[in-house]
Amino acid sequence: MASSRRRPPGRRVWPKIRLLLLVAVVAAGGTALYPVWKAANPDPPELKVRYRTDTPATAAAAKPSLEVFNDTGKPLPLSDVTLRYWFTAEDSASYAFNCVNAVFGCSHVAGRIVAMDKPTDTADHYLELRFTEGAGDLKPGANSKGIDVQLFRTDHAKVKQSDDRSFDAEKTSYKEAEEVTAYKRGVLAWGEEPDGTKASDEKKATAKTAPEALAAPPAGVLFDDFSYLGPKDPALFKHGWLVRTSKGGPGIENTWSAEGVSFPTAEGSHADGQVLNLRASTDGTKAGTKQASLGTAASKFRDGTYAARIHFSDGPATGEAGDHVNQTFYTIGGKGSKYSELDNEYMPNGGWGRPGPKLDTVTWFDHKTNDRVYETTNKSLDAWHTVLIRVKDGVVAYWLDGKKLFLSNGKYAPRADMSVNFNHWFIDLPFKGERAWDMKVDWLYYNANDTLSAEEVRSQVTGFTDEGMNYFDTVRETR
């Protein structure tokens, strides 16, 4: 019988050990090489941004037009997206922005100007754009279409864009632009920041915290803080405003001019920001007179709360005092049996044989027969004031700085939808000589659903502006 030999146990173990060692070495090498592979094979972007502009390097405003593309297989809520347009500020100037056009509506675009903690040669500020939940979702593979905005100096001097990181005069048609960065829930998802941080960098994940979604503006509300370039700003018309240049009265007939409408900054305004300024000027002759007016193109306002923060003036900005000027916040609409008009008229020097300073609060039934009711508040209003008109259940109440001034009802209540207007005009021309008067409006607020106090309105206005919402209109027109 042949004898059998056993292989020593150690001989069968060593091949397994060698195999494990080989696997470990390969794994270690793979780990070491992963960053190199990752850099060469970055994750595809979840979204991308395309940009174009039609402005030269020196212009009245920067006008970036942006498109956001959803490159994922899932719907992308625009409220998850933040865009940053990087630029350099000149001469310590303050800047503002407005939205001119968006498919989903400028009412769903918010923005703010932010100074960078660590400026670079091509950026020390950025315009940050966010979108409300009302902007909707981008379907997989879809794009937002053009989001047209304007970035401008509030002193209305020209902007110089040649050293602005995100500006590219050669992109006159939409092209991908990594100099405009995009963030998804606070994480850099597209582009390269001025410090060199890219969307593919690992550190991006902890660079920002996800902001809360921006709620859609409330239904039935109009708000505007008058962030505009001037009377020919396309955003002004897109937002539903008309600068009056038509013929007729009141005041010195056929003297309505766009020259008196401007949007300067003003001390004492909300955050010392821009205001609507209506300048009425004259040399004492009809030919040398210009009156100013801005009003909504739509007549869609009736019940609810009308509110405006207004600076009335007791004296002229230039020239001799004494004019019978009328500084007016009013609504008007309808014809014939549906005629409706609600007025706040401040006359610092009186008018029509009645002394000033005085504020007339007036509800009209028929202007042809002068059928109206009114109350006169005899005091100077040469300062900022919150002026309210509240309409509910056929009752009209006029308020000034939280104090009720006058109430009308019965036939003296609106019978039609109306437009909202601000006018500055001369009742007459009592003397010759150059002079100009200014009336300032900080913001306008209208709520079709509720009658609110002045404090409640101011609280809502502060909330809107803190979110970067300088305009929205969700008031539906009735047919």
Short mmCIF file of C-alpha atoms in Angstrom, two decimals:
data_model
loop_
_atom_site.label_atom_id
_atom_site.label_comp_id
_atom_site.label_asym_id
_atom_site.label_seq_id
_atom_site.Cartn_x
_atom_site.Cartn_y
_atom_site.Cartn_z
CA MET A 1 0.00 0.00 0.00
CA ALA A 2 1.44 3.24 -1.07
CA SER A 3 1.89 5.85 1.63
CA SER A 4 0.27 9.35 1.21
CA ARG A 5 1.97 12.65 1.96
CA ARG A 6 0.25 15.71 3.37
CA ARG A 7 1.14 19.21 2.19
CA PRO A 8 2.09 21.45 5.07
CA PRO A 9 -0.83 23.70 6.05
CA GLY A 10 1.22 26.85 5.54
CA ARG A 11 1.62 26.23 1.84
CA ARG A 12 -2.13 26.47 1.23
CA VAL A 13 -2.53 29.76 3.25
CA TRP A 14 0.21 31.80 1.59
CA PRO A 15 -1.45 32.09 -1.86
CA LYS A 16 -4.56 33.56 -0.19
CA ILE A 17 -2.48 36.08 1.74
CA ARG A 18 -0.64 37.08 -1.41
CA LEU A 19 -3.99 37.59 -3.17
CA LEU A 20 -5.32 39.76 -0.37
CA LEU A 21 -2.14 41.84 -0.36
CA LEU A 22 -2.43 42.32 -4.11
CA VAL A 23 -6.05 43.47 -3.77
CA ALA A 24 -5.05 45.89 -1.00
CA VAL A 25 -2.24 47.37 -3.11
CA VAL A 26 -4.54 47.82 -6.09
CA ALA A 27 -7.22 49.39 -3.87
CA ALA A 28 -4.71 51.79 -2.34
CA GLY A 29 -3.47 52.77 -5.76
CA GLY A 30 -7.04 53.31 -6.94
CA THR A 31 -7.77 55.54 -3.97
CA ALA A 32 -4.68 57.59 -4.65
CA LEU A 33 -5.57 57.93 -8.31
CA TYR A 34 -9.27 58.78 -7.70
CA PRO A 35 -8.80 62.56 -7.46
CA VAL A 36 -6.91 62.53 -10.75
CA TRP A 37 -9.66 60.48 -12.39
CA LYS A 38 -12.36 62.65 -10.81
CA ALA A 39 -10.76 65.82 -12.15
CA ALA A 40 -10.67 64.33 -15.63
CA ASN A 41 -14.21 62.94 -15.35
CA PRO A 42 -16.32 65.45 -13.36
CA ASP A 43 -20.00 64.85 -12.73
CA PRO A 44 -22.12 66.42 -15.46
CA PRO A 45 -23.71 69.71 -14.32
CA GLU A 46 -27.28 69.57 -13.11
CA LEU A 47 -27.97 72.89 -14.76
CA LYS A 48 -26.24 75.41 -16.96
CA VAL A 49 -26.60 79.11 -17.73
CA ARG A 50 -26.54 80.89 -21.04
CA TYR A 51 -26.04 84.66 -21.35
CA ARG A 52 -26.33 87.45 -23.87
CA THR A 53 -26.36 91.24 -23.83
CA ASP A 54 -26.92 94.08 -26.29
CA THR A 55 -25.07 96.83 -24.42
CA PRO A 56 -21.62 98.30 -25.05
CA ALA A 57 -19.00 98.40 -22.32
CA THR A 58 -20.20 101.84 -21.20
CA ALA A 59 -23.98 102.11 -20.99
CA ALA A 60 -26.87 103.53 -18.99
CA ALA A 61 -27.37 100.07 -17.50
CA ALA A 62 -25.97 96.56 -17.66
CA LYS A 63 -28.56 94.39 -19.39
CA PRO A 64 -27.79 90.70 -18.90
CA SER A 65 -30.29 88.26 -20.37
CA LEU A 66 -30.01 84.80 -18.81
CA GLU A 67 -31.35 81.33 -19.52
CA VAL A 68 -31.31 78.44 -17.06
CA PHE A 69 -31.21 74.89 -18.48
CA ASN A 70 -32.27 71.80 -16.55
CA ASP A 71 -29.78 69.08 -17.49
CA THR A 72 -31.20 66.42 -15.15
CA GLY A 73 -33.87 63.80 -15.69
CA LYS A 74 -36.10 65.31 -13.01
CA PRO A 75 -38.15 68.51 -12.79
CA LEU A 76 -36.12 71.43 -11.40
CA PRO A 77 -38.03 73.98 -9.27
CA LEU A 78 -36.75 77.43 -10.19
CA SER A 79 -37.14 78.37 -6.54
CA ASP A 80 -34.17 76.03 -5.90
CA VAL A 81 -31.98 78.12 -8.22
CA THR A 82 -29.94 81.24 -7.43
CA LEU A 83 -27.98 83.18 -10.05
CA ARG A 84 -25.08 85.56 -9.48
CA TYR A 85 -23.90 88.18 -11.93
CA TRP A 86 -20.46 89.48 -10.85
CA PHE A 87 -19.35 93.09 -11.40
CA THR A 88 -17.19 95.94 -10.11
CA ALA A 89 -18.82 99.04 -8.63
CA GLU A 90 -17.53 102.47 -9.56
CA ASP A 91 -16.92 105.42 -7.26
CA SER A 92 -18.62 103.76 -4.29
CA ALA A 93 -21.90 104.16 -6.14
CA SER A 94 -25.05 102.40 -5.02
CA TYR A 95 -26.75 100.06 -7.48
CA ALA A 96 -30.25 98.76 -8.12
CA PHE A 97 -31.84 96.27 -10.47
CA ASN A 98 -35.17 95.59 -12.09
CA CYS A 99 -36.68 92.79 -14.12
CA VAL A 100 -37.80 93.69 -17.64
CA ASN A 101 -39.12 90.36 -18.83
CA ALA A 102 -39.49 86.71 -17.82
CA VAL A 103 -41.76 84.03 -19.29
CA PHE A 104 -43.03 83.20 -15.80
CA GLY A 105 -43.43 86.90 -14.94
CA CYS A 106 -41.24 89.50 -13.26
CA SER A 107 -43.52 89.19 -10.23
CA HIS A 108 -41.56 86.00 -9.46
CA VAL A 109 -38.06 87.51 -9.68
CA ALA A 110 -36.29 88.85 -6.60
CA GLY A 111 -32.83 90.35 -6.39
CA ARG A 112 -30.27 92.06 -4.22
CA ILE A 113 -26.89 93.72 -4.64
CA VAL A 114 -24.19 92.22 -2.41
CA ALA A 115 -20.71 93.56 -1.65
CA MET A 116 -18.08 90.79 -1.64
CA ASP A 117 -15.98 90.14 1.47
CA LYS A 118 -12.95 89.36 -0.71
CA PRO A 119 -13.07 91.47 -3.88
CA THR A 120 -11.03 90.65 -6.97
CA ASP A 121 -9.89 92.71 -9.96
CA THR A 122 -13.04 91.81 -11.89
CA ALA A 123 -15.64 91.67 -9.13
CA ASP A 124 -16.34 93.37 -5.84
CA HIS A 125 -20.16 93.01 -5.95
CA TYR A 126 -22.70 90.65 -7.39
CA LEU A 127 -26.33 90.85 -8.38
CA GLU A 128 -28.08 87.83 -6.88
CA LEU A 129 -31.31 86.69 -8.52
CA ARG A 130 -33.80 84.33 -6.93
CA PHE A 131 -37.17 83.02 -8.06
CA THR A 132 -40.35 82.47 -6.11
CA GLU A 133 -42.23 79.20 -5.91
CA GLY A 134 -44.67 80.75 -8.37
CA ALA A 135 -42.01 80.62 -11.11
CA GLY A 136 -42.75 76.89 -11.45
CA ASP A 137 -40.54 73.96 -12.48
CA LEU A 138 -38.26 73.37 -15.43
CA LYS A 139 -39.01 70.01 -17.01
CA PRO A 140 -36.06 67.69 -17.78
CA GLY A 141 -34.09 69.20 -20.65
CA ALA A 142 -36.11 72.44 -20.60
CA ASN A 143 -34.88 76.00 -20.21
CA SER A 144 -36.35 79.06 -18.56
CA LYS A 145 -36.23 81.18 -21.73
CA GLY A 146 -34.81 84.67 -21.40
CA ILE A 147 -34.77 86.37 -18.00
CA ASP A 148 -34.06 90.01 -18.88
CA VAL A 149 -32.83 92.24 -16.08
CA GLN A 150 -31.17 95.64 -15.73
CA LEU A 151 -28.41 96.58 -13.31
CA PHE A 152 -27.80 100.32 -12.90
CA ARG A 153 -26.41 103.05 -10.69
CA THR A 154 -29.03 104.79 -8.58
CA ASP A 155 -27.41 108.14 -9.39
CA HIS A 156 -28.13 107.24 -13.04
CA ALA A 157 -24.52 107.78 -14.15
CA LYS A 158 -23.36 105.35 -16.83
CA VAL A 159 -21.97 101.98 -15.80
CA LYS A 160 -18.55 100.83 -17.02
CA GLN A 161 -18.60 97.11 -17.69
CA SER A 162 -15.20 96.46 -19.25
CA ASP A 163 -13.80 95.13 -15.94
CA ASP A 164 -16.96 93.28 -14.88
CA ARG A 165 -16.38 89.55 -14.61
CA SER A 166 -19.77 88.50 -15.96
CA PHE A 167 -19.97 91.04 -18.80
CA ASP A 168 -19.09 89.88 -22.31
CA ALA A 169 -19.84 92.28 -25.16
CA GLU A 170 -19.18 89.54 -27.72
CA LYS A 171 -22.08 87.41 -26.47
CA THR A 172 -24.84 89.16 -28.39
CA SER A 173 -26.65 85.83 -28.77
CA TYR A 174 -27.14 83.22 -26.08
CA LYS A 175 -23.99 81.28 -25.22
CA GLU A 176 -22.90 79.28 -22.20
CA ALA A 177 -21.32 81.57 -19.62
CA GLU A 178 -19.38 80.13 -16.68
CA GLU A 179 -18.72 83.69 -15.45
CA VAL A 180 -22.37 83.79 -14.36
CA THR A 181 -22.67 81.31 -11.52
CA ALA A 182 -25.71 79.25 -10.55
CA TYR A 183 -26.53 77.50 -7.30
CA LYS A 184 -28.97 74.72 -6.52
CA ARG A 185 -30.25 74.92 -2.97
CA GLY A 186 -27.18 76.94 -2.03
CA VAL A 187 -24.57 74.66 -3.64
CA LEU A 188 -22.54 75.88 -6.61
CA ALA A 189 -23.86 73.94 -9.59
CA TRP A 190 -22.61 75.94 -12.57
CA GLY A 191 -19.73 78.24 -13.38
CA GLU A 192 -16.66 79.55 -11.62
CA GLU A 193 -16.64 82.11 -8.83
CA PRO A 194 -14.11 85.00 -8.93
CA ASP A 195 -11.85 83.24 -6.40
CA GLY A 196 -11.53 80.23 -8.72
CA THR A 197 -14.05 77.96 -7.00
CA LYS A 198 -15.71 75.78 -9.63
CA ALA A 199 -18.88 73.75 -9.64
CA SER A 200 -16.74 70.59 -9.84
CA ASP A 201 -14.73 71.41 -6.69
CA GLU A 202 -15.34 69.25 -3.64
CA LYS A 203 -15.38 72.24 -1.29
CA LYS A 204 -18.46 73.66 -2.98
CA ALA A 205 -20.70 71.31 -1.00
CA THR A 206 -19.98 73.07 2.28
CA ALA A 207 -19.54 76.57 0.91
CA LYS A 208 -23.17 77.65 1.29
CA THR A 209 -26.23 76.71 3.27
CA ALA A 210 -29.46 76.10 1.42
CA PRO A 211 -31.73 79.17 1.53
CA GLU A 212 -35.40 78.76 2.30
CA ALA A 213 -37.63 78.69 -0.75
CA LEU A 214 -38.96 82.11 -1.66
CA ALA A 215 -42.76 82.09 -1.34
CA ALA A 216 -44.85 83.30 -4.26
CA PRO A 217 -46.20 86.82 -3.78
CA PRO A 218 -49.68 86.98 -2.27
CA ALA A 219 -52.61 86.90 -4.68
CA GLY A 220 -54.48 90.12 -5.36
CA VAL A 221 -51.61 92.43 -4.39
CA LEU A 222 -49.62 95.08 -6.27
CA PHE A 223 -46.35 96.37 -4.83
CA ASP A 224 -43.76 98.66 -6.40
CA ASP A 225 -40.85 100.53 -4.80
CA PHE A 226 -40.02 102.41 -8.05
CA SER A 227 -36.61 100.98 -8.90
CA TYR A 228 -36.41 102.36 -12.44
CA LEU A 229 -33.98 104.09 -14.77
CA GLY A 230 -36.28 106.85 -15.96
CA PRO A 231 -39.53 107.62 -17.80
CA LYS A 232 -38.45 105.54 -20.80
CA ASP A 233 -37.34 102.48 -18.83
CA PRO A 234 -38.87 99.44 -20.57
CA ALA A 235 -39.43 97.82 -17.17
CA LEU A 236 -41.69 100.73 -16.19
CA PHE A 237 -44.08 99.89 -19.02
CA LYS A 238 -43.72 96.12 -18.60
CA HIS A 239 -44.78 96.61 -14.99
CA GLY A 240 -47.96 98.32 -16.07
CA TRP A 241 -47.19 102.03 -15.68
CA LEU A 242 -47.93 104.88 -18.07
CA VAL A 243 -46.18 108.25 -18.08
CA ARG A 244 -48.77 110.79 -19.11
CA THR A 245 -47.99 112.97 -22.13
CA SER A 246 -51.56 113.26 -23.44
CA LYS A 247 -53.58 116.44 -23.72
CA GLY A 248 -56.20 117.72 -21.31
CA GLY A 249 -56.44 118.74 -17.68
CA PRO A 250 -56.52 119.15 -14.82
CA GLY A 251 -54.47 122.24 -14.20
CA ILE A 252 -52.76 123.97 -17.09
CA GLU A 253 -54.18 122.00 -20.00
CA ASN A 254 -51.99 120.15 -22.49
CA THR A 255 -48.78 120.55 -20.46
CA TRP A 256 -48.22 116.94 -19.33
CA SER A 257 -44.59 115.94 -19.93
CA ALA A 258 -42.36 112.94 -19.31
CA GLU A 259 -39.53 115.33 -18.36
CA GLY A 260 -40.92 115.68 -14.86
CA VAL A 261 -40.86 111.94 -14.10
CA SER A 262 -37.64 110.62 -12.55
CA PHE A 263 -36.42 108.03 -10.03
CA PRO A 264 -33.70 109.52 -7.80
CA THR A 265 -32.63 108.35 -4.37
CA ALA A 266 -34.08 110.33 -1.50
CA GLU A 267 -33.14 110.76 2.13
CA GLY A 268 -35.80 109.39 4.43
CA SER A 269 -37.16 106.95 1.85
CA HIS A 270 -37.26 103.24 2.56
CA ALA A 271 -33.57 102.31 3.05
CA ASP A 272 -32.73 105.71 1.47
CA GLY A 273 -33.44 104.07 -1.86
CA GLN A 274 -35.05 105.20 -5.07
CA VAL A 275 -38.35 107.05 -5.24
CA LEU A 276 -40.74 108.28 -7.89
CA ASN A 277 -40.26 112.05 -8.22
CA LEU A 278 -42.90 114.12 -9.99
CA ARG A 279 -41.66 117.61 -10.83
CA ALA A 280 -44.07 120.36 -11.85
CA SER A 281 -42.18 123.29 -13.35
CA THR A 282 -43.07 126.60 -14.94
CA ASP A 283 -41.83 130.05 -15.89
CA GLY A 284 -45.28 131.48 -15.30
CA THR A 285 -46.52 130.93 -18.85
CA LYS A 286 -48.47 128.06 -20.35
CA ALA A 287 -45.76 127.50 -22.96
CA GLY A 288 -43.15 127.21 -20.22
CA THR A 289 -45.16 124.87 -17.98
CA LYS A 290 -44.63 121.12 -17.50
CA GLN A 291 -46.86 118.97 -15.29
CA ALA A 292 -46.06 115.38 -14.29
CA SER A 293 -48.15 112.23 -13.88
CA LEU A 294 -47.65 108.47 -13.53
CA GLY A 295 -50.52 106.00 -13.42
CA THR A 296 -51.40 102.37 -13.98
CA ALA A 297 -52.37 101.38 -17.51
CA ALA A 298 -54.94 98.93 -16.16
CA SER A 299 -58.19 99.89 -14.46
CA LYS A 300 -58.56 96.84 -12.21
CA PHE A 301 -58.69 98.25 -8.69
CA ARG A 302 -61.80 98.70 -6.55
CA ASP A 303 -62.27 97.23 -3.07
CA GLY A 304 -59.36 96.75 -0.69
CA THR A 305 -56.47 98.85 0.61
CA TYR A 306 -54.62 101.51 -1.38
CA ALA A 307 -51.46 102.75 0.32
CA ALA A 308 -48.55 104.98 -0.65
CA ARG A 309 -45.71 106.60 1.23
CA ILE A 310 -45.54 110.16 -0.05
CA HIS A 311 -43.38 113.22 0.62
CA PHE A 312 -45.49 116.31 0.04
CA SER A 313 -43.69 119.66 -0.40
CA ASP A 314 -44.60 123.06 1.05
CA GLY A 315 -41.95 124.91 -0.92
CA PRO A 316 -40.42 124.75 -4.40
CA ALA A 317 -37.21 122.86 -5.15
CA THR A 318 -36.07 125.93 -7.09
CA GLY A 319 -37.43 129.42 -7.57
CA GLU A 320 -39.99 131.57 -5.78
CA ALA A 321 -42.67 130.10 -3.50
CA GLY A 322 -46.39 130.82 -3.68
CA ASP A 323 -47.75 128.60 -6.48
CA HIS A 324 -51.10 126.91 -6.15
CA VAL A 325 -49.76 123.40 -6.81
CA ASN A 326 -51.77 120.23 -6.34
CA GLN A 327 -49.94 117.07 -5.23
CA THR A 328 -52.36 114.19 -5.79
CA PHE A 329 -52.73 110.46 -5.06
CA TYR A 330 -55.98 109.28 -6.59
CA THR A 331 -57.96 106.53 -8.33
CA ILE A 332 -60.31 106.98 -11.26
CA GLY A 333 -62.39 104.82 -13.59
CA GLY A 334 -65.72 104.23 -15.29
CA LYS A 335 -67.97 106.55 -17.24
CA GLY A 336 -71.45 107.94 -16.91
CA SER A 337 -73.43 106.07 -14.27
CA LYS A 338 -70.33 104.03 -13.38
CA TYR A 339 -67.98 106.99 -12.88
CA SER A 340 -65.73 106.56 -9.82
CA GLU A 341 -62.97 108.72 -8.33
CA LEU A 342 -61.21 108.80 -4.95
CA ASP A 343 -58.79 111.69 -4.29
CA ASN A 344 -56.08 112.81 -1.88
CA GLU A 345 -55.13 116.35 -2.96
CA TYR A 346 -52.48 118.29 -1.03
CA MET A 347 -52.26 122.03 -1.72
CA PRO A 348 -49.51 123.72 0.31
CA ASN A 349 -50.61 127.20 -0.76
CA GLY A 350 -54.30 126.45 -1.13
CA GLY A 351 -56.35 126.88 -4.27
CA TRP A 352 -59.71 127.91 -5.66
CA GLY A 353 -59.95 130.72 -3.13
CA ARG A 354 -59.28 128.50 -0.11
CA PRO A 355 -56.10 128.92 1.93
CA GLY A 356 -53.46 126.26 2.57
CA PRO A 357 -51.67 124.21 3.53
CA LYS A 358 -54.50 121.68 3.28
CA LEU A 359 -55.31 118.12 2.27
CA ASP A 360 -58.66 117.47 0.60
CA THR A 361 -59.93 113.87 0.75
CA VAL A 362 -62.68 113.56 -1.85
CA THR A 363 -65.11 110.92 -3.11
CA TRP A 364 -66.77 111.77 -6.43
CA PHE A 365 -70.14 110.70 -7.80
CA ASP A 366 -70.28 112.90 -10.93
CA HIS A 367 -67.52 115.26 -12.00
CA LYS A 368 -69.72 116.97 -14.63
CA THR A 369 -72.16 118.23 -12.01
CA ASN A 370 -69.45 118.56 -9.33
CA ASP A 371 -71.31 116.01 -7.19
CA ARG A 372 -68.84 114.99 -4.50
CA VAL A 373 -68.26 114.85 -0.75
CA TYR A 374 -65.01 115.78 0.94
CA GLU A 375 -63.19 116.63 4.14
CA THR A 376 -60.37 119.16 4.50
CA THR A 377 -57.42 118.63 6.84
CA ASN A 378 -55.84 122.01 7.45
CA LYS A 379 -52.19 121.48 8.33
CA SER A 380 -48.74 121.28 6.78
CA LEU A 381 -47.70 117.88 5.44
CA ASP A 382 -44.19 118.87 4.39
CA ALA A 383 -42.65 115.46 5.25
CA TRP A 384 -43.04 111.73 4.57
CA HIS A 385 -46.53 110.31 5.22
CA THR A 386 -48.33 106.99 4.79
CA VAL A 387 -51.57 107.71 2.94
CA LEU A 388 -54.34 105.07 2.84
CA ILE A 389 -57.67 104.68 1.12
CA ARG A 390 -59.71 101.68 2.33
CA VAL A 391 -62.77 100.47 0.44
CA LYS A 392 -65.08 97.77 1.76
CA ASP A 393 -68.82 97.05 1.51
CA GLY A 394 -69.56 100.37 -0.15
CA VAL A 395 -67.69 102.42 2.45
CA VAL A 396 -64.61 104.54 1.67
CA ALA A 397 -62.25 105.58 4.48
CA TYR A 398 -59.28 107.94 4.08
CA TRP A 399 -56.37 107.61 6.52
CA LEU A 400 -53.17 109.58 7.15
CA ASP A 401 -50.36 108.04 9.22
CA GLY A 402 -52.80 105.68 10.95
CA LYS A 403 -55.45 108.33 11.71
CA LYS A 404 -58.86 108.24 10.01
CA LEU A 405 -59.63 111.53 8.25
CA PHE A 406 -62.88 111.00 6.38
CA LEU A 407 -65.51 108.42 5.54
CA SER A 408 -68.00 108.29 2.65
CA ASN A 409 -70.64 105.74 1.69
CA GLY A 410 -73.95 105.33 -0.11
CA LYS A 411 -73.66 106.68 -3.62
CA TYR A 412 -70.22 108.09 -2.75
CA ALA A 413 -68.34 104.85 -3.27
CA PRO A 414 -66.70 103.21 -6.32
CA ARG A 415 -69.07 101.81 -8.94
CA ALA A 416 -66.34 100.69 -11.36
CA ASP A 417 -62.80 99.36 -11.41
CA MET A 418 -60.24 102.16 -11.40
CA SER A 419 -56.62 102.99 -12.21
CA VAL A 420 -54.17 104.28 -9.58
CA ASN A 421 -52.40 107.58 -10.25
CA PHE A 422 -49.99 110.19 -8.93
CA ASN A 423 -50.24 113.75 -10.34
CA HIS A 424 -48.42 117.02 -9.73
CA TRP A 425 -49.98 120.07 -11.36
CA PHE A 426 -50.62 123.81 -11.20
CA ILE A 427 -54.13 125.08 -10.45
CA ASP A 428 -53.14 128.43 -12.02
CA LEU A 429 -50.08 130.56 -12.81
CA PRO A 430 -50.20 133.58 -10.50
CA PHE A 431 -46.81 135.13 -11.38
CA LYS A 432 -43.85 134.99 -13.78
CA GLY A 433 -40.46 133.46 -13.11
CA GLU A 434 -38.75 130.06 -13.19
CA ARG A 435 -39.66 127.62 -10.41
CA ALA A 436 -40.07 123.85 -9.89
CA TRP A 437 -41.90 121.76 -7.30
CA ASP A 438 -41.23 118.13 -6.33
CA MET A 439 -43.59 115.42 -5.03
CA LYS A 440 -41.94 112.12 -4.03
CA VAL A 441 -43.47 108.64 -3.74
CA ASP A 442 -41.50 105.95 -1.90
CA TRP A 443 -43.71 102.96 -2.73
CA LEU A 444 -47.22 101.91 -3.74
CA TYR A 445 -49.12 99.01 -2.21
CA TYR A 446 -52.58 97.71 -3.10
CA ASN A 447 -54.37 94.72 -1.59
CA ALA A 448 -57.66 93.64 -3.16
CA ASN A 449 -58.47 91.16 -0.40
CA ASP A 450 -58.10 93.00 2.91
CA THR A 451 -58.46 96.38 4.55
CA LEU A 452 -55.21 96.88 6.44
CA SER A 453 -53.82 99.41 8.88
CA ALA A 454 -50.85 101.59 8.02
CA GLU A 455 -48.68 99.52 10.36
CA GLU A 456 -49.76 96.27 8.71
CA VAL A 457 -48.97 97.71 5.29
CA ARG A 458 -45.53 98.93 6.39
CA SER A 459 -44.77 95.50 7.86
CA GLN A 460 -45.64 93.79 4.58
CA VAL A 461 -43.61 96.29 2.57
CA THR A 462 -40.57 95.67 4.78
CA GLY A 463 -41.02 91.93 4.33
CA PHE A 464 -41.13 92.25 0.54
CA THR A 465 -38.05 94.45 0.30
CA ASP A 466 -36.09 92.29 2.74
CA GLU A 467 -36.64 89.39 0.31
CA GLY A 468 -35.44 91.52 -2.62
CA MET A 469 -38.88 91.84 -4.18
CA ASN A 470 -39.05 95.39 -5.53
CA TYR A 471 -42.08 94.79 -7.75
CA PHE A 472 -44.91 92.34 -8.25
CA ASP A 473 -48.50 92.46 -9.47
CA THR A 474 -50.90 89.59 -8.84
CA VAL A 475 -54.11 91.63 -9.20
CA ARG A 476 -56.36 90.08 -11.83
CA GLU A 477 -58.19 92.23 -14.31
CA THR A 478 -61.96 91.78 -14.44
CA ARG A 479 -63.62 91.45 -17.81
#
